[in-house]
Amino acid sequence: NTAGMPIRCRAAIVRKPGEPLVIEEVIVAPPKSREVRIKIICTSLCHSDVTFWKLEHPPAIFPRILGHEAVGVVESVGEDVHEVVEGDTVIPIFLPDCGECTDCLSNKSNLCSKLPFSVSPYMDRDKTSRFTDMNGETLYHFLFVSSFSEYTVVDIGHVTKIDPQTPPNRACLLSCGVSTGVGAAWKAANVEAGTTVAIFGLGAIGLAVAEGARLCGAKRIIGVDVNQDKFDLGKKFGVTDFINSRDCKDKTVSQVIMEMTGEGADYCFECVGMSSLVQEAYASCRKGWGKTVVLGVDQPGAKLTLSSFEVLHSGKSLTGSLFGGLKPKSDIPILVKRYMDKVTRIWVFRFLSLTSEVKLLLS
Ligand code: CXF
Ligand code: ZN
């Protein structure tokens, strides 16, 4: 029984921005009050891990244990933890859900105000680290999860208990990417049956948006990507039309979407993290009710240019959403059940666009 004791295990550490991860022995301290120590069963790679791995400017903090898309089993719990016990299968989630604050109690927000989301190097509540290396040096956390470690400590506000029968390689994807995409269509946009959706970027998030839009009954799902192979892949998730943005020589993507749809898409999703694409997505939306949801993570400080005249006259809306607008503790079990009941499909693959990054990370 390791409860209450430090655990020595292996973790992948990033010591300097953009440098290959190194597998080292680390010490994981026991969980403090309202914390849970988790044995990681499966972790996947989200593009945000790559973004922050490379990031040289603030908030770049190293040495750090990345990874935030995972599933694990509770090894031990700290004081004042009543929601989970040792042996429970859990998903750690970067977005907190305290269940008590104004936002958590409202169905209009998933942005907990008791534990406000930030890209912190520490545990959420007491702002210290639970990791040290074998020289006693502090290792920093990432997105309150740090799943590239055999054991990690996570605040109970960032943990959702799930059905232990869920296959681990699917469960871990519900920890960030798949939930964010499916949730964006379901909660952030509330896509209605019979509508037209345009998705900018068919990576893990964009494909999950397509799956969510298909489940909501969207009639037409237009995928936009620079990689033609994404059309065939996208069809598996409900993509009905495809625009290869590299082929739009004398037209913008929004002009092509306007021609295809007549009036524009009812819902647009930006899943790349490029402000110019947010503008294109907004321009592709139908006047009067069109809604654009920003999901892509751009460089900190990147700015948008929109004509205030157009915003005024078009009646369109533009919104951002973390975790697709889902509330981790109540919505994740619904997504897990839908997966187990074979309603929602979750696919596991290696994306071409990430393969070179994965090789770098593991070299
Ligand atoms: C992102 C959202 C924007 C801040 C960093 C984390 N979510 C997950 O990958
Ligand atoms: Zn992520």
Coordinates of C-alpha atoms and ligand atoms in Angstrom, one line a residue:
N1 CA 0.0 0.0 0.0
T2 CA 1.5 3.3 -1.2
A3 CA -1.1 5.6 0.3
G4 CA 0.5 8.5 2.2
M5 CA 4.0 7.8 0.8
P6 CA 5.9 9.4 -2.0
I7 CA 5.9 7.2 -5.2
R8 CA 9.0 6.8 -7.3
C9 CA 8.1 6.1 -11.0
R10 CA 8.9 7.1 -14.5
A11 CA 7.8 10.2 -16.3
A12 CA 8.5 12.0 -19.6
I13 CA 10.0 15.4 -18.9
V14 CA 10.5 18.4 -21.1
R15 CA 13.5 20.3 -19.8
K16 CA 13.7 23.1 -22.4
P17 CA 11.2 24.3 -25.0
G18 CA 11.1 22.1 -28.1
E19 CA 13.7 19.6 -26.8
P20 CA 12.9 15.9 -27.0
L21 CA 11.2 14.5 -23.9
V22 CA 13.4 12.5 -21.6
I23 CA 12.1 9.5 -19.6
E24 CA 13.4 9.9 -16.0
E25 CA 12.6 8.6 -12.5
V26 CA 10.6 11.1 -10.6
I27 CA 9.1 11.4 -7.1
V28 CA 5.3 12.0 -6.9
A29 CA 4.3 13.3 -3.5
P30 CA 1.1 12.0 -1.8
P31 CA -2.1 14.0 -2.5
K32 CA -3.0 16.8 -0.2
S33 CA -6.4 17.9 0.9
R34 CA -9.0 17.6 -2.0
E35 CA -6.4 15.9 -4.2
V36 CA -6.2 12.5 -5.8
R37 CA -3.2 10.5 -6.8
I38 CA -3.9 8.6 -10.1
K39 CA -2.1 5.7 -11.8
I40 CA -2.2 6.6 -15.4
I41 CA -3.5 3.7 -17.6
C42 CA -3.5 5.4 -21.0
T43 CA -2.6 8.9 -22.2
S44 CA -2.8 10.4 -25.6
L45 CA -1.3 13.5 -27.3
C46 CA -3.4 16.6 -27.7
H47 CA -2.1 19.4 -30.0
S48 CA -2.0 21.7 -27.0
D49 CA 0.8 19.5 -25.5
V50 CA 2.8 20.3 -28.7
T51 CA 1.9 24.0 -28.6
F52 CA 3.2 24.3 -25.0
W53 CA 6.1 22.0 -25.6
K54 CA 7.4 24.5 -28.2
L55 CA 6.4 27.7 -26.5
E56 CA 9.4 29.9 -25.6
H57 CA 7.6 32.9 -24.3
P58 CA 5.6 33.3 -21.2
P59 CA 3.8 31.2 -19.9
A60 CA 6.7 28.8 -20.8
I61 CA 7.7 27.0 -17.7
F62 CA 10.2 24.2 -17.6
P63 CA 11.2 21.5 -16.6
R64 CA 7.6 20.3 -17.0
I65 CA 5.6 17.1 -17.2
L66 CA 3.2 17.6 -20.2
G67 CA 0.1 15.4 -21.1
H68 CA -3.5 16.2 -20.2
E69 CA -5.6 13.7 -22.2
A70 CA -5.7 10.5 -20.1
V71 CA -7.5 7.9 -18.1
G72 CA -6.4 6.3 -14.9
V73 CA -7.2 4.5 -11.6
V74 CA -7.2 6.2 -8.2
E75 CA -4.2 5.0 -6.2
S76 CA -5.0 7.1 -3.1
V77 CA -7.0 10.2 -2.0
G78 CA -6.1 13.1 0.2
E79 CA -8.2 14.5 3.1
D80 CA -11.7 15.8 2.3
V81 CA -12.1 13.7 -0.8
H82 CA -15.5 11.9 -0.8
E83 CA -16.3 11.7 -4.5
V84 CA -13.9 8.9 -5.4
V85 CA -12.1 6.1 -3.7
E86 CA -9.0 4.0 -4.4
G87 CA -9.6 1.8 -7.4
D88 CA -12.1 4.1 -9.2
T89 CA -11.6 4.6 -12.9
V90 CA -11.3 8.4 -13.5
I91 CA -10.6 10.9 -16.3
P92 CA -8.5 13.9 -15.3
I93 CA -9.7 17.1 -17.1
F94 CA -7.9 20.4 -17.5
L95 CA -11.1 22.3 -16.9
P96 CA -12.3 22.4 -13.3
D97 CA -15.9 21.8 -12.1
C98 CA -16.3 22.7 -8.4
G99 CA -20.0 22.1 -8.6
E100 CA -20.7 25.0 -6.2
C101 CA -19.8 28.4 -7.8
T102 CA -22.2 30.6 -9.8
D103 CA -20.8 29.3 -13.1
C104 CA -20.8 25.6 -12.1
L105 CA -24.4 26.0 -10.9
S106 CA -25.5 27.8 -14.1
N107 CA -26.3 25.9 -17.3
K108 CA -25.0 28.9 -19.3
S109 CA -21.3 28.5 -18.3
N110 CA -18.6 25.8 -17.8
L111 CA -16.0 28.3 -16.6
C112 CA -15.7 27.5 -12.9
S113 CA -15.1 30.7 -10.9
K114 CA -13.9 29.0 -7.7
L115 CA -10.9 27.4 -9.5
P116 CA -10.5 29.8 -12.5
F117 CA -8.8 28.1 -15.5
S118 CA -5.3 29.2 -16.2
V119 CA -2.2 27.5 -17.7
S120 CA -0.6 27.2 -14.3
P121 CA 2.6 25.3 -13.5
Y122 CA 1.1 24.1 -10.2
M123 CA -1.7 22.3 -8.4
D124 CA -4.9 24.3 -8.7
R125 CA -5.6 24.9 -5.0
D126 CA -2.4 25.3 -3.1
K127 CA -0.2 26.5 -6.0
T128 CA 2.7 24.1 -5.3
S129 CA 4.1 21.1 -7.3
R130 CA 3.8 17.4 -6.4
F131 CA 6.7 16.4 -8.6
T132 CA 10.5 16.4 -8.0
D133 CA 13.3 14.8 -10.0
M134 CA 16.0 12.6 -8.5
N135 CA 18.1 15.8 -7.8
G136 CA 15.3 17.3 -5.7
E137 CA 14.5 19.8 -8.4
T138 CA 10.8 20.8 -8.8
L139 CA 9.1 19.6 -11.9
Y140 CA 6.1 21.7 -13.0
H141 CA 2.6 20.5 -13.8
F142 CA 0.7 21.1 -17.0
L143 CA -3.0 22.0 -17.3
F144 CA -3.5 20.5 -13.8
V145 CA -3.1 16.9 -15.2
S146 CA 0.5 16.1 -16.2
S147 CA -0.3 12.6 -17.5
F148 CA 3.0 11.8 -19.2
S149 CA 3.9 10.2 -15.9
E150 CA 3.1 6.7 -14.4
Y151 CA 1.5 8.5 -11.4
T152 CA 0.2 12.0 -11.1
V153 CA -1.7 14.1 -8.6
V154 CA -4.9 16.0 -9.7
D155 CA -7.3 18.2 -7.8
I156 CA -10.7 16.5 -7.2
G157 CA -12.3 19.5 -9.1
H158 CA -10.4 18.2 -12.2
V159 CA -11.5 14.5 -11.9
T160 CA -14.5 12.7 -13.3
K161 CA -15.4 9.2 -12.3
I162 CA -16.3 7.0 -15.3
D163 CA -17.6 3.5 -16.1
P164 CA -14.6 1.2 -15.6
Q165 CA -15.7 -0.9 -18.6
T166 CA -14.8 2.0 -20.9
P167 CA -11.9 1.0 -23.2
P168 CA -8.9 3.0 -22.0
N169 CA -7.8 4.1 -25.5
R170 CA -11.2 5.6 -26.1
A171 CA -11.7 7.0 -22.5
C172 CA -8.5 9.0 -22.6
L173 CA -9.8 10.8 -25.8
L174 CA -12.8 12.0 -23.8
S175 CA -10.4 13.8 -21.5
C176 CA -9.9 16.6 -24.0
G177 CA -10.1 16.4 -27.8
V178 CA -13.2 14.2 -28.6
S179 CA -15.2 15.8 -25.8
T180 CA -14.2 19.3 -26.9
G181 CA -15.3 18.7 -30.5
V182 CA -18.5 16.7 -29.8
G183 CA -19.3 19.2 -27.0
A184 CA -18.8 22.2 -29.3
A185 CA -21.5 21.0 -31.7
W186 CA -23.8 19.8 -28.9
K187 CA -23.4 22.5 -26.2
A188 CA -21.4 25.5 -27.4
A189 CA -23.3 25.8 -30.7
N190 CA -26.4 23.7 -30.0
V191 CA -26.5 22.6 -33.7
E192 CA -30.1 21.9 -34.8
A193 CA -31.4 19.2 -37.0
G194 CA -31.4 20.1 -40.8
T195 CA -28.7 22.8 -40.5
T196 CA -25.5 23.4 -42.4
V197 CA -22.2 23.3 -40.6
A198 CA -18.7 24.3 -41.8
I199 CA -15.6 23.0 -40.0
F200 CA -12.2 24.6 -40.5
G201 CA -9.5 22.0 -39.8
L202 CA -10.2 18.3 -39.8
G203 CA -7.8 17.2 -37.1
A204 CA -8.9 15.4 -34.0
I205 CA -11.1 18.3 -32.8
G206 CA -12.6 19.1 -36.2
L207 CA -13.5 15.4 -36.8
A208 CA -15.1 15.3 -33.4
V209 CA -17.1 18.4 -34.2
A210 CA -18.4 16.5 -37.4
E211 CA -19.4 13.5 -35.2
G212 CA -21.2 15.9 -32.8
A213 CA -22.9 17.8 -35.7
R214 CA -24.0 14.5 -37.3
L215 CA -25.5 13.3 -33.9
C216 CA -27.3 16.7 -33.7
G217 CA -28.9 15.9 -37.1
A218 CA -27.0 18.5 -39.2
K219 CA -27.9 18.0 -42.9
R220 CA -24.8 19.3 -44.5
I221 CA -21.3 19.2 -42.9
I222 CA -18.6 21.0 -44.9
G223 CA -15.0 20.2 -44.0
V224 CA -12.2 22.6 -44.9
D225 CA -8.6 21.4 -44.8
V226 CA -5.3 21.7 -46.7
N227 CA -4.9 17.9 -46.8
Q228 CA -7.2 16.2 -49.4
D229 CA -7.0 12.8 -47.6
K230 CA -9.1 14.4 -44.8
F231 CA -12.2 14.2 -47.0
D232 CA -12.3 10.4 -46.9
L233 CA -11.5 10.3 -43.2
G234 CA -14.1 13.0 -42.6
K235 CA -16.8 11.0 -44.4
K236 CA -16.6 8.4 -41.6
F237 CA -17.7 11.1 -39.1
G238 CA -20.4 12.7 -41.3
V239 CA -18.5 15.2 -43.4
T240 CA -20.7 15.5 -46.6
D241 CA -18.7 18.1 -48.6
F242 CA -15.1 19.1 -48.7
I243 CA -13.1 22.2 -49.6
N244 CA -9.4 21.9 -50.1
S245 CA -8.3 25.5 -49.2
R246 CA -5.1 25.1 -51.2
D247 CA -7.3 24.7 -54.3
C248 CA -9.2 28.0 -53.7
K249 CA -6.9 30.0 -56.0
D250 CA -8.8 33.2 -56.9
K251 CA -11.5 32.9 -54.2
T252 CA -11.5 32.8 -50.4
V253 CA -12.9 29.8 -48.6
S254 CA -15.8 31.9 -47.4
Q255 CA -16.7 32.8 -51.0
V256 CA -16.7 29.2 -51.9
I257 CA -18.9 28.4 -48.9
M258 CA -21.3 31.2 -49.8
E259 CA -21.5 29.8 -53.4
M260 CA -22.1 26.2 -52.1
T261 CA -24.8 27.2 -49.6
G262 CA -26.4 30.2 -51.1
E263 CA -26.6 32.2 -47.8
G264 CA -23.8 30.8 -45.7
A265 CA -23.4 28.0 -43.0
D266 CA -25.6 28.1 -39.9
Y267 CA -22.7 27.1 -37.7
C268 CA -19.0 27.5 -38.3
F269 CA -16.2 26.0 -36.2
E270 CA -12.6 27.1 -36.2
C271 CA -10.5 24.1 -35.1
V272 CA -6.9 25.1 -36.2
G273 CA -5.9 28.1 -34.0
M274 CA -5.4 30.8 -36.7
S275 CA -7.0 34.2 -36.4
S276 CA -7.3 34.5 -40.2
L277 CA -9.4 31.3 -40.2
V278 CA -11.6 32.7 -37.5
Q279 CA -12.3 35.6 -39.8
E280 CA -13.0 33.3 -42.7
A281 CA -15.3 31.2 -40.5
Y282 CA -17.2 34.3 -39.4
A283 CA -17.5 35.5 -43.0
S284 CA -18.8 32.0 -44.0
C285 CA -21.7 32.2 -41.5
R286 CA -25.3 33.1 -42.5
K287 CA -26.5 36.5 -41.6
G288 CA -29.2 36.9 -38.9
W289 CA -28.4 33.7 -37.0
G290 CA -25.0 32.3 -38.1
K291 CA -22.8 31.3 -35.2
T292 CA -19.0 30.9 -35.2
V293 CA -17.3 28.9 -32.4
V294 CA -13.6 29.2 -31.9
L295 CA -11.9 26.1 -30.6
G296 CA -8.4 26.3 -32.1
V297 CA -5.5 27.4 -29.8
D298 CA -3.6 30.3 -31.4
Q299 CA -0.4 31.8 -30.2
P300 CA -0.9 34.0 -27.0
G301 CA -1.5 37.6 -28.1
A302 CA -2.8 36.7 -31.6
K303 CA -5.4 39.3 -32.6
L304 CA -8.6 39.2 -34.7
T305 CA -9.6 41.8 -37.2
L306 CA -13.4 42.1 -37.8
S307 CA -15.3 45.0 -39.3
S308 CA -17.5 46.5 -36.5
F309 CA -19.9 47.6 -39.3
E310 CA -20.2 44.0 -40.5
V311 CA -20.7 42.8 -36.9
L312 CA -23.5 45.4 -36.4
H313 CA -25.2 44.7 -39.7
S314 CA -24.9 40.9 -40.0
G315 CA -26.4 39.9 -36.7
K316 CA -24.0 36.9 -36.6
S317 CA -22.4 35.8 -33.3
L318 CA -18.9 34.7 -32.5
T319 CA -18.0 32.8 -29.4
G320 CA -15.2 30.9 -27.8
S321 CA -15.5 27.7 -25.8
L322 CA -13.2 25.8 -23.6
F323 CA -13.9 22.0 -23.5
G324 CA -16.7 22.5 -26.0
G325 CA -18.9 24.2 -23.3
L326 CA -19.2 20.8 -21.5
K327 CA -19.4 20.5 -17.7
P328 CA -16.8 17.8 -17.0
K329 CA -18.6 16.1 -14.1
S330 CA -22.1 15.9 -15.5
D331 CA -21.5 15.8 -19.3
I332 CA -18.6 13.3 -19.5
P333 CA -20.5 10.4 -18.1
I334 CA -23.2 11.1 -20.7
L335 CA -20.6 11.0 -23.5
V336 CA -19.2 7.8 -22.0
K337 CA -22.6 6.2 -21.9
R338 CA -23.3 7.2 -25.5
Y339 CA -20.0 5.6 -26.5
M340 CA -20.8 2.4 -24.6
D341 CA -24.4 2.4 -26.1
K342 CA -22.7 2.8 -29.6
V343 CA -24.4 6.1 -30.3
T344 CA -21.2 8.2 -30.4
R345 CA -18.2 6.7 -32.2
I346 CA -14.6 7.4 -31.1
W347 CA -11.8 6.6 -33.5
V348 CA -8.2 6.2 -32.6
F349 CA -5.6 7.0 -35.2
R350 CA -2.3 8.7 -35.8
F351 CA -2.7 12.0 -37.7
L352 CA -0.3 12.7 -40.4
S353 CA 0.1 16.2 -39.3
L354 CA 1.2 15.1 -35.8
T355 CA 3.4 12.2 -36.8
S356 CA 6.5 14.3 -37.2
E357 CA 5.9 16.0 -33.9
V358 CA 5.4 12.7 -32.1
K359 CA 8.7 11.4 -33.5
L360 CA 10.4 14.6 -32.2
L361 CA 8.7 14.2 -28.8
L362 CA 9.8 10.6 -28.5
S363 CA 13.2 10.9 -30.1
Ligands
CXF1 C1 -6.6 24.1 -24.3 C2 -7.5 25.3 -24.4 C3 -6.8 26.5 -24.4 C4 -5.8 26.7 -23.3 C5 -4.8 25.5 -23.3 C6 -5.6 24.2 -23.2 N1 -7.3 23.0 -24.1 C7 -7.0 21.8 -24.3 O1 -6.1 21.3 -25.0
ZN2 ZN -6.1 19.2 -25.1

